[in-house]
Structures are given as structure tokens and as C-alpha cells.
Short mmCIF file of C-alpha atoms and ligand atoms in Angstrom, two decimals:
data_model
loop_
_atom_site.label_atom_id
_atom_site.label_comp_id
_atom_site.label_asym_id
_atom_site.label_seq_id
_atom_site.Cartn_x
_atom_site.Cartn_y
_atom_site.Cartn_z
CA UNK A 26 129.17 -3.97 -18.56
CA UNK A 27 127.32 -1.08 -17.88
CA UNK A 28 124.44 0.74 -20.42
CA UNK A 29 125.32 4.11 -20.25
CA UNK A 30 128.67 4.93 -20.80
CA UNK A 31 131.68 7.30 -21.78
CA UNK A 32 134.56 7.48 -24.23
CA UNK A 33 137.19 10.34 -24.51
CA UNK A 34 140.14 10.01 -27.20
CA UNK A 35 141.57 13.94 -27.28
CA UNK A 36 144.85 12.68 -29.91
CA UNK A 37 144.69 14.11 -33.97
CA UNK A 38 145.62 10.63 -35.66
CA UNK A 39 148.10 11.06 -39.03
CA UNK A 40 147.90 7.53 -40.22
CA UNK A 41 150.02 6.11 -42.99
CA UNK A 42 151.37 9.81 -44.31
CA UNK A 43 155.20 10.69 -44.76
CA UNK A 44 156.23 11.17 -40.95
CA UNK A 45 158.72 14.27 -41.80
CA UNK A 46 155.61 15.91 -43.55
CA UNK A 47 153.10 15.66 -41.18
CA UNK A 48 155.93 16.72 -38.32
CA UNK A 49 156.61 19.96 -39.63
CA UNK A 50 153.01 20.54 -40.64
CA UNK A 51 152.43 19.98 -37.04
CA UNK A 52 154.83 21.45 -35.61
CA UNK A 53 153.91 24.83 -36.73
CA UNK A 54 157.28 26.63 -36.66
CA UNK A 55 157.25 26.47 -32.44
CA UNK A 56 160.24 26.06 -30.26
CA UNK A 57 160.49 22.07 -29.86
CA UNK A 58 162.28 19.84 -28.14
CA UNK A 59 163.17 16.49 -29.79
CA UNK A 60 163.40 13.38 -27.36
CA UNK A 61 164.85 10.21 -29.22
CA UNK A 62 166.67 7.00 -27.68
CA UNK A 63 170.51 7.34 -28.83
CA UNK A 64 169.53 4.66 -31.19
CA UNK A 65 167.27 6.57 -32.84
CA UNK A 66 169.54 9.50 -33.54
CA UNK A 67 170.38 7.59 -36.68
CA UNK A 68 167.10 7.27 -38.34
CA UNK A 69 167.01 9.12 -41.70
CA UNK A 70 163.61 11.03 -40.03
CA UNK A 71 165.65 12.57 -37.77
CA UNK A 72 168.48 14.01 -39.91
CA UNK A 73 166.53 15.32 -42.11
CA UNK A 74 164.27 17.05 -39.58
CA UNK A 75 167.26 18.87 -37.72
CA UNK A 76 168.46 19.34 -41.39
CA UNK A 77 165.02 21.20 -42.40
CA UNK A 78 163.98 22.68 -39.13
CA UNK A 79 165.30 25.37 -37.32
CA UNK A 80 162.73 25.13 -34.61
CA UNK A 81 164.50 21.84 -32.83
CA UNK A 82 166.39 24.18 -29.94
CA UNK A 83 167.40 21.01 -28.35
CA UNK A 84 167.73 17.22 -28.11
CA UNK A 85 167.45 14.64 -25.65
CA UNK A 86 168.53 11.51 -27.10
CA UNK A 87 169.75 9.48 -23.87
CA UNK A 88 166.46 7.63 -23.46
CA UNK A 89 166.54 3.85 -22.49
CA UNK A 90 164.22 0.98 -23.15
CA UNK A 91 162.33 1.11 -19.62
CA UNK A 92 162.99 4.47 -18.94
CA UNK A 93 164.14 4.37 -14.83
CA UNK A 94 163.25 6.77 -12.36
CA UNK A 95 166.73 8.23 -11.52
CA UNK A 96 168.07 8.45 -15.48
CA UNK A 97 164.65 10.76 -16.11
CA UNK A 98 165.74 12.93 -12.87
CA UNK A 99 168.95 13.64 -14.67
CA UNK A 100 167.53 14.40 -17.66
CA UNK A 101 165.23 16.89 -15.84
CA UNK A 102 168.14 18.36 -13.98
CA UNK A 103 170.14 18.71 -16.39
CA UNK A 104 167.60 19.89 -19.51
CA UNK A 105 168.67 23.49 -20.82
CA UNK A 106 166.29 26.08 -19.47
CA UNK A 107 164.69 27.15 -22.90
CA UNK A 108 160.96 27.38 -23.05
CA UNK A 109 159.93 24.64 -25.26
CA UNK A 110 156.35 25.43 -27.08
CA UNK A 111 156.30 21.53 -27.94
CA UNK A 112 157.79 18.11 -27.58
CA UNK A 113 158.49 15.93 -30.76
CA UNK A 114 158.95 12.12 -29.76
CA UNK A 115 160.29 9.87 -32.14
CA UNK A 116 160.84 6.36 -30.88
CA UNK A 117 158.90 3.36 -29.41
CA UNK A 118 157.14 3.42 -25.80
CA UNK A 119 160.27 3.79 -23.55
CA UNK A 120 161.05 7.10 -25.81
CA UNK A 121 157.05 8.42 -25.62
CA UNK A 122 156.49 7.70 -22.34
CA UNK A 123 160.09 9.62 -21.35
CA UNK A 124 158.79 12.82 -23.05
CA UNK A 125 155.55 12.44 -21.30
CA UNK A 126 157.89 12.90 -17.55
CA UNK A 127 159.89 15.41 -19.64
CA UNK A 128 156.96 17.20 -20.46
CA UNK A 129 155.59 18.51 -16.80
CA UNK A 130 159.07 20.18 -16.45
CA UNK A 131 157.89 24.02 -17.64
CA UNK A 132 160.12 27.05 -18.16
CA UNK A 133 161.33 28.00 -14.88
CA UNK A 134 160.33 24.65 -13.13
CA UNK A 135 163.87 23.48 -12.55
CA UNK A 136 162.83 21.60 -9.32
CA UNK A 137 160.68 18.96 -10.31
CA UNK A 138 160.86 15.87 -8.26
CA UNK A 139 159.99 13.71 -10.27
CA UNK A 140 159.81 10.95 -7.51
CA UNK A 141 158.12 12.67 -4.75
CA UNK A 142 155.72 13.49 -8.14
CA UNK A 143 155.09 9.40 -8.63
CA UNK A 144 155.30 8.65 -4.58
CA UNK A 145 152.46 11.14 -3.69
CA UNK A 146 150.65 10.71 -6.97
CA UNK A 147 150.49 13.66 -9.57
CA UNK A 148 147.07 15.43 -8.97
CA UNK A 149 148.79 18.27 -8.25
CA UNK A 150 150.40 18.47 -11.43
CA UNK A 151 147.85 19.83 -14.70
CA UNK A 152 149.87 21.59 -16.87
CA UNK A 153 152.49 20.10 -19.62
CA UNK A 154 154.07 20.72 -22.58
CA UNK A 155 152.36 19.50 -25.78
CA UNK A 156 153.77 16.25 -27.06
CA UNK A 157 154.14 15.41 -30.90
CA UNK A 158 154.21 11.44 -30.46
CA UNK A 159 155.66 9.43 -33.39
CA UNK A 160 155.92 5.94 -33.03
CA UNK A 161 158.72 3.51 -34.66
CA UNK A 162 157.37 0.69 -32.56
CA UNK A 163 153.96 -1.18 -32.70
CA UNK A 164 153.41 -1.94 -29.23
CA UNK A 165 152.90 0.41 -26.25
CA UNK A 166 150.03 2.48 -27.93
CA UNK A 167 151.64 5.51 -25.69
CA UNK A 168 150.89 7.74 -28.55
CA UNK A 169 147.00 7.78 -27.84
CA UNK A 170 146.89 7.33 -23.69
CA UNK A 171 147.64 9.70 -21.00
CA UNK A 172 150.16 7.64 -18.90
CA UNK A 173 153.56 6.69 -19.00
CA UNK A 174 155.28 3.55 -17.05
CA UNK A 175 158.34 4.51 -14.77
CA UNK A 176 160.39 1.90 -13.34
CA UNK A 177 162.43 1.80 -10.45
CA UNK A 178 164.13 -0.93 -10.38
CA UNK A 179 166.49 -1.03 -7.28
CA UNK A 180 163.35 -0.21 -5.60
CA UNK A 181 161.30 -2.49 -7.36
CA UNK A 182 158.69 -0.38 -8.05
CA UNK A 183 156.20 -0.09 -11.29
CA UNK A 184 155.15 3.51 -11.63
CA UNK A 185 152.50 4.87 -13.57
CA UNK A 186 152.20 8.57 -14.37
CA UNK A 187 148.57 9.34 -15.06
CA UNK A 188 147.58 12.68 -16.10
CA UNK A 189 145.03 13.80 -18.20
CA UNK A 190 147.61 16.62 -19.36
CA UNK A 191 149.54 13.79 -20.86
CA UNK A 192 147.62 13.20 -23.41
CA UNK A 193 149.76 13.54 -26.71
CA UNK A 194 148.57 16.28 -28.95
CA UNK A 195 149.17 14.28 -31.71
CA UNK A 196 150.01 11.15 -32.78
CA UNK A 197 151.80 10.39 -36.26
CA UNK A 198 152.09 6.90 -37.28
CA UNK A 199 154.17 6.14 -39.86
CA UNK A 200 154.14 2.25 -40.72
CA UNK A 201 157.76 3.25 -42.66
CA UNK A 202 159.42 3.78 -39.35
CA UNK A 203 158.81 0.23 -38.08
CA UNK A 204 160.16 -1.59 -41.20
CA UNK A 205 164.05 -1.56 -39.38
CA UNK A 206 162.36 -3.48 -36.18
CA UNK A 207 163.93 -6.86 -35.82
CA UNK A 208 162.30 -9.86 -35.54
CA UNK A 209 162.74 -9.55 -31.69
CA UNK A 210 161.24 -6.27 -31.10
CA UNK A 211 158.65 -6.57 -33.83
CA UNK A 212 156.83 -10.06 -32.10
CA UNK A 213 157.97 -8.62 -27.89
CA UNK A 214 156.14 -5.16 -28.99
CA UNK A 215 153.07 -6.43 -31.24
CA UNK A 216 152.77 -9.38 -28.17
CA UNK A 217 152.51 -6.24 -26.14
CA UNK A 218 149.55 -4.76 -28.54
CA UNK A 219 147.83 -7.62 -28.78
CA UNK A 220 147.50 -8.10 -24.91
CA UNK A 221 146.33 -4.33 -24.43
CA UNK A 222 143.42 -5.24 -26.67
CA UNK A 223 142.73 -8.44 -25.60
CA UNK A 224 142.73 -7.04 -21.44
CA UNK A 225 140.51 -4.32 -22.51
CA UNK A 226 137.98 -6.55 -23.32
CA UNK A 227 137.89 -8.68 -19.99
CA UNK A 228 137.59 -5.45 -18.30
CA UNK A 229 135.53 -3.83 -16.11
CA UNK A 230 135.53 -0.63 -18.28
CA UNK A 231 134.93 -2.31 -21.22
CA UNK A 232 132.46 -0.07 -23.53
CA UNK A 233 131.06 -0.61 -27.01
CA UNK A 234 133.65 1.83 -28.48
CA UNK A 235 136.20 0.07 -26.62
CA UNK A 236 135.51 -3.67 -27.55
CA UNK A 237 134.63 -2.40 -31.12
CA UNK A 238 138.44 -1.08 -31.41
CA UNK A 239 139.84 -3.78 -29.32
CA UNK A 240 138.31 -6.98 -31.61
CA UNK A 241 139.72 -4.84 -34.75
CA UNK A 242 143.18 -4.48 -33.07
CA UNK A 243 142.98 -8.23 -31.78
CA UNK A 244 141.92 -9.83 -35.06
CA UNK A 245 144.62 -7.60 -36.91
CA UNK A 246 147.24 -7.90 -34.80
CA UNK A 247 146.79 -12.05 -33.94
CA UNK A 248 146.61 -12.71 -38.09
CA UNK A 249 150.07 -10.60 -38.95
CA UNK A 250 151.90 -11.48 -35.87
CA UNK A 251 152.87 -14.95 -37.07
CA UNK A 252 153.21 -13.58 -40.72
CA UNK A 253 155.80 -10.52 -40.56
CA UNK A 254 158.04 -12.51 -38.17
CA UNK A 255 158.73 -13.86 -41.25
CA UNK A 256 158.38 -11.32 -43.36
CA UNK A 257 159.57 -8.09 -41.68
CA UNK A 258 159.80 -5.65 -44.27
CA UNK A 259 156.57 -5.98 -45.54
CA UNK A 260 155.42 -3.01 -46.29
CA UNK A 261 151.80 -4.16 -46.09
CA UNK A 262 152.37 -6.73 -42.65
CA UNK A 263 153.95 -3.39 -41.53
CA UNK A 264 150.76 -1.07 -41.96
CA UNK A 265 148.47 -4.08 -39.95
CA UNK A 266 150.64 -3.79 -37.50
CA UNK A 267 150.81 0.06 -36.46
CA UNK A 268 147.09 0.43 -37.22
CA UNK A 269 146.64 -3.18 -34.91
CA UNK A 270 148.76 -1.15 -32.15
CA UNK A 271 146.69 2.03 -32.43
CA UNK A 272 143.66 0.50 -32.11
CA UNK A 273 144.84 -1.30 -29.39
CA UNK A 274 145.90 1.63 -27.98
CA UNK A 275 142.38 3.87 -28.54
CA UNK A 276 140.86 0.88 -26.72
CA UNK A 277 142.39 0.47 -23.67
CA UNK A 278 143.17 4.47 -23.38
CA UNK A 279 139.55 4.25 -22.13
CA UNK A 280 139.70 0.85 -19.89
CA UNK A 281 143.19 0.67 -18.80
CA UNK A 282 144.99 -2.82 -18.75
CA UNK A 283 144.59 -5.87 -16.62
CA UNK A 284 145.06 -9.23 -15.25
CA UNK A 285 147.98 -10.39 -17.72
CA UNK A 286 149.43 -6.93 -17.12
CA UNK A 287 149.12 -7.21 -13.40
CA UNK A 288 151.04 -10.52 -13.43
CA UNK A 289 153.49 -9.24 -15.53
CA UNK A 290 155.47 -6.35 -13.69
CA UNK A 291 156.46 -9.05 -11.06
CA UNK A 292 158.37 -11.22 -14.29
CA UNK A 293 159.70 -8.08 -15.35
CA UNK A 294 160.79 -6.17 -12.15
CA UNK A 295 162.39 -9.69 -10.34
CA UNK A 296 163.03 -11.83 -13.33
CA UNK A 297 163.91 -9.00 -15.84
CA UNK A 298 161.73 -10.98 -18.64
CA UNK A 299 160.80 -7.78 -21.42
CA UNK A 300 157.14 -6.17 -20.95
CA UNK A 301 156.04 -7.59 -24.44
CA UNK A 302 156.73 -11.53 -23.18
CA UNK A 303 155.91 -11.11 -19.34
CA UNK A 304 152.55 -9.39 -20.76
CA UNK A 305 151.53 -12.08 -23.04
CA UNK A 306 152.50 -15.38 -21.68
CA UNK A 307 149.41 -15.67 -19.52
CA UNK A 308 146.84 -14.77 -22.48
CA UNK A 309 145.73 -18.13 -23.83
CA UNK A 310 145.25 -19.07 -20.23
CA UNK A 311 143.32 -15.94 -19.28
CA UNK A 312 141.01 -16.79 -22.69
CA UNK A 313 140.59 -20.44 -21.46
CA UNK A 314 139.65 -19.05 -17.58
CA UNK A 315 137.50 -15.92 -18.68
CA UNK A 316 135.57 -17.98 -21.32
CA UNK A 317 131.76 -18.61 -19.87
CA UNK A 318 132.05 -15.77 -18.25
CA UNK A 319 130.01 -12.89 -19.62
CA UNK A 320 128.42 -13.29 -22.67
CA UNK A 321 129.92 -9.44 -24.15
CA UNK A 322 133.63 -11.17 -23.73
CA UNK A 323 132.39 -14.30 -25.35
CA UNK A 324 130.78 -12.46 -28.15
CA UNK A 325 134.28 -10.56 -28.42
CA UNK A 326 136.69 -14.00 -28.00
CA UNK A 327 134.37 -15.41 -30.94
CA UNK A 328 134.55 -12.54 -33.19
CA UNK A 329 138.68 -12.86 -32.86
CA UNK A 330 139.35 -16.60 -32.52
CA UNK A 331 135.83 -17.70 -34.15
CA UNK A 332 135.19 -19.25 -30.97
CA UNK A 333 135.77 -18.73 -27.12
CA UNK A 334 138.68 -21.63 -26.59
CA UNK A 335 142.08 -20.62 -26.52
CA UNK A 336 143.17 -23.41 -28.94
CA UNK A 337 144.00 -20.74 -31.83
CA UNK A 338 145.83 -18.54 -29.23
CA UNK A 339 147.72 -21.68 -28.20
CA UNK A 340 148.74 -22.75 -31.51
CA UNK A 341 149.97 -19.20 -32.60
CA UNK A 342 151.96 -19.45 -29.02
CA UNK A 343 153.47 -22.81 -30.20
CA UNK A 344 154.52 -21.51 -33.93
CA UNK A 345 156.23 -18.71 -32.20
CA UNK A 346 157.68 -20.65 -29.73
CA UNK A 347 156.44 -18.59 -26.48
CA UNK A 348 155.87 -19.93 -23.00
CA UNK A 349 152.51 -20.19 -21.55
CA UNK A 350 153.62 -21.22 -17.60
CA UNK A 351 154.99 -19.53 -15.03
CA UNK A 352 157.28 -23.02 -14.43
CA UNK A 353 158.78 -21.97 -18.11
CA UNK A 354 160.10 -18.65 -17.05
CA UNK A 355 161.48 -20.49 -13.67
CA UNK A 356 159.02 -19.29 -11.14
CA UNK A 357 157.98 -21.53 -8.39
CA UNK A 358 154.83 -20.84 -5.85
CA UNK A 359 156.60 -19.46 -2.84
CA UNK A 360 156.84 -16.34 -5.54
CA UNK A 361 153.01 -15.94 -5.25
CA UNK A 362 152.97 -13.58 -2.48
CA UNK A 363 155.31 -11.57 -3.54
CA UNK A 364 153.80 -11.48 -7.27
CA UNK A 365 150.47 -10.67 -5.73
CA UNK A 366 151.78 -7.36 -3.95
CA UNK A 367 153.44 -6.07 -6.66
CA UNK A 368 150.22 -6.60 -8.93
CA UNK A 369 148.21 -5.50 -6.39
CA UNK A 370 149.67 -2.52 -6.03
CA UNK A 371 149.66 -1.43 -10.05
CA UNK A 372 146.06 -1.61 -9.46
CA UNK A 373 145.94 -3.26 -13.04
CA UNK A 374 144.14 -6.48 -11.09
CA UNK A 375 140.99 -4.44 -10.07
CA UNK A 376 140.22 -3.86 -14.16
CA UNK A 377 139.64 -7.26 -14.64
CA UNK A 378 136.85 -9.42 -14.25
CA UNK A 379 138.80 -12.57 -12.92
CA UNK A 380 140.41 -12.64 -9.44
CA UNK A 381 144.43 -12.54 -9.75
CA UNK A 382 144.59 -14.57 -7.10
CA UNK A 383 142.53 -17.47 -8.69
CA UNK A 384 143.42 -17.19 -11.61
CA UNK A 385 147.37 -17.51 -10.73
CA UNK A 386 146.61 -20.98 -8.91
CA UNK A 387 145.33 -22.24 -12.05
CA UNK A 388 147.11 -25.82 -12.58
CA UNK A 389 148.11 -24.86 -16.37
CA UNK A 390 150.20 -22.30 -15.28
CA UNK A 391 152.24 -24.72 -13.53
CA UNK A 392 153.01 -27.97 -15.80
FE1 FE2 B 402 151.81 -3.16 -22.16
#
């Protein structure tokens, strides 16, 4: 890890206040645009702020879980030319991440390729409109980084859309809103949270702000996880949570992700396994191969697990009956190559401070 170093977090957090509140106060009477998955259309939050506000001009509400390349096109080409002064986002990543892509389309701009945009990478593009991000997940941690994943899956391509105009303007977290997640979503998504911190700490961008906000979110997040999967509307499992999968999310806004996620798009993309699962099932494996390594990560692994073996990891895995293998999910080793180009090419793999390649050979992974 290096002495001197950097941290930049632009988001205004609203932690743990009435989400319809802290919208409006927010929103500030400008023209919005609401982007919700159709799901979401029911909550209660959102009837009552189309009810209340007249400043909503219009609605997307088509978004799907791993929003794909072509569905966002047609929402671009087909979005009413109004000029939005803001974008409110209620929903989990799939929904925040959407608005992000939504949000480089400005007034006039009804041309925006949105592929050519992720093919020839986005530098061009600095200028968005200002995103209200409100969770109902505890996962992604999209409301506090400046990218958004894009899949193309008949392609089988992993896109990420990194802008430093994507930043959310604000972030409202709720713990309220994620009281309806089912058992399902609430373990796939907080698996998810609990690997970005844990891959920002075996990372080459690691920082004291970052590790500092990564053990927090990794000691929080590993403690509740087996708890509110049996308790989901906890009110108080429900607050560790969100705050687990913000801090998550301020600490690897700075370092990016890593090896586990740079395995994972390969599961996801050819063996459609969800982000949360194909994201975590390598952890306790990672912990086990990292450990020894460099005495910062060892210092972190012991002030989440009270020491650097995976053992706790692993019996958390067992309670919650997750796989740990590759052989579990029905991958064999003539997959490898094609595993390694799609990690490769995410660029995820560079972040970390174990070789994918060595790492994936590891016997474990295969009995
Ligand atoms: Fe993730």
C-alpha cells in the first residue's frame, strides 16, 4: 500500500430519515424524472410521492434486474423529450445503475448510442443529469460510486460505465425500504456487500479511509447476514444492513472491486448464477490464499474474523448453505480459458493483489 494517498466521496448521505421527506427536501421543486423497476411501482414511497409532487414529469418504470444493453437503448429512444433538472431512483442496483445510462441522455440528445458509448469507452461523455439515488436493496452500493454495470448478454459482454459525472448527487438510505426484501434477495444482495468490502481490502488501491470503511462494512455485514435471514423484518438487522452496504460501498468507490468479482461475470454471463452468489462463492478461499500476504490485509482479516483463516467465513458459508467450488456450480477446467478472458477483460483482476490465474488453479476450488 502506498503512504501518500487520495480519497474522493462527492455523495450527501441521508441515513436512517423518512425516505419521502428527505426526497422532496432534495428534490427542490425541479423537473424530475422517476426511474423504478415495474416492481417497484407498488411501493407505498412511490404513491405517495407522485401523490405529493407535481414535479415527477415522467416515469420510467420498465427497469430489469441486470439492466441489458438493448432494453436501456429503448428506453433512451423512446424517453419523452422534456428537460429533466434531476433523476429520482428508487430501487436496488439494476434500477440505480439504469438511471445512471439514463442520465447522459440531455435535452435535445436524442441520439445517444449508448453502445458505441460502452464499445469506445465514455471519455467523451462529462455531462449528466443529477441523480437522487434511493436504495431498497443492501447490496450494490451504486448509490455512492460513479459506475454502473451493463450487460450484454447475447454478446456476452460485462460493461462498466465509468464516469466521474455519475456520481449520484445524493444518496438516501432508508433501512424501511428494505424490510419487504425476501430472504433470497436480502442474503444474494448483502453477499454482494460483503464481497465489495472484503475485495477492497486485498486491493491494490486499498487506503486507510478505505480499509477503515471496509472492516466496518465487513464486520457489520458478516455478523447480521446469518441473523436477518432469519429474521427479515427486523427493523434493527435491517439498519446493519444498509449502513453495512454503504460502507461497503464508500470503500470500494475509491478501490474498485477485484479478484472474486473478476471470477464472477464468467458464472453469471455463461452460467446465469445471480451477481450476489457468483461474487461471493470464492471469498473464504480468497481469505485462505491472500492470508500471509501483506501484513495491512492481515491486520484487516483479523480485525473482521479475529484472525486471518477463513474458518469463520467457512462456517457462516455452511449455515447458509452456499457453495465454495467452482465443481458446485458445475464448472469443469476446460472453462478456465474462457473464464480468464472474460475477467481479464473487466479489468477487475489487475485490483487485486493475487494472480487470477493462480488463484483459480487452487485445488479447493475443485473438490
Ligand atoms: Fe458486486
Amino acid at each position: 500500500m502506498e503512504q501518500g494517498f487520495r480519497y474522493y466521496n462527492p455523495v450527501s448521505l441521508v441515513f436512517g430519515e423518512d425516505a419521502l421527506t428527505s426526497i422532496l427536501r432534495q428534490l427542490n421543486e425541479r423537473r424530475a424524472l422517476l426511474v423504478a423497476s415495474e416492481g417497484g411501482m407498488q411501493r407505498p414511497l412511490i404513491q405517495q410521492l407522485l401523490n405529493v409532487s407535481t414535479n415527477i414529469v415522467s416515469v420510467v418504470s420498465a427497469i430489469r434486474p441486470n439492466p441489458e444493453l438493448q432494453d436501456l437503448q429503448e428506453i433512451l429512444d423512446t424517453l419523452p423529450s422534456e428537460e429533466y433538472e434531476v433523476i429520482i431512483a428508487v430501487g436496488g442496483g439494476s434500477v440505480i445503475d439504469s438511471a445512471k445510462a439514463i442520465s447522459l441522455r440531455r435535452r435535445g440528445d436524442k441520439k445517444l448510442q449508448l453502445g458505441q458509448l460502452l464499445k469506445q469507452g465514455a471519455e467523451s461523455v462529462n455531462q449528466s443529469i443529477p441523480i437522487i439515488a434511493v436504495p431498497t436493496t443492501t447490496g450494490s452500493g451504486s448509490e455512492v460510486t460513479p459506475w454502473a454495470t451493463i450487460w450484454d448478454s447475447e454478446a456476452c459482454r460485462k460493461y462498466s460505465l465509468h464516469r466521474s459525472c455519475l456520481w449520484p448527487e445524493a444518496a438516501i438510505c432508508d433501512p424501511q425500504l428494505s424490510v419487504t426484501l425476501s430472504r433470497e434477495l436480502t442474503m444474494q444482495t448483502g453477499l454482494d456487500a460483503l464481497s465489495h468490502a472484503l475485495e477492497s481490502i486485498w486491493n491494490r488501491n486499498a487506503n486507510p479511509v478505505t480499509i477503515r470503511h471496509a472492516v466496518s462494512a465487513a464486520k457489520r455485514l458478516f455478523t447480521t447476514l446469518p441473523l436477518i435471514v432469519e429474521d427479515l423484518e427486523n427493523p434493527n438487522l435491517r439498519t446493519q444492513m444498509m449502513l453495512g452496504s454503504l460502507e461497503a460501498g464508500l470503500a470500494f468507490s475509491n478501490t474498485g472491486t477485484s479478484l472474486a468479482h473478476s471470477i464472477s461475470y464468467y458464472l453469471t454471463l455463461k452460467h446465469n448464477i445471480p451477481h450476489g452468489v457468483a461474487c461471493s462463492f470464492s471469498l473464504p478461499e480468497i481469505v485462505d490464499a491472500v492470508a500471509g500476504k501483506d501484513s495491512t490485509v492481515d491486520e484487516a482479516l483479523t480485525a473482521i474474523f479475529g484472525s486471518t483463516t477463513s474458518k469463520p467465513l467457512r462456517a457462516v458459508w455452511d449455515a447458509l448453505e452456499l457453495r465454495k467450488s467452482f465443481n458446485e456450480f458445475g464448472i469443469t477446467k476446460v472453462e478456465l480459458p474462457s473464464l480468464y478472458e472474460i475477467a481479464e477483460l473487466s479489468g477487475r483482476s489487475k485490483n487485486s493483489i493475487l494472480d487470477l490465474r493462480t488463484f483459480c488453479i487452487r485445488e479447493n476450488l475443485w473438490s
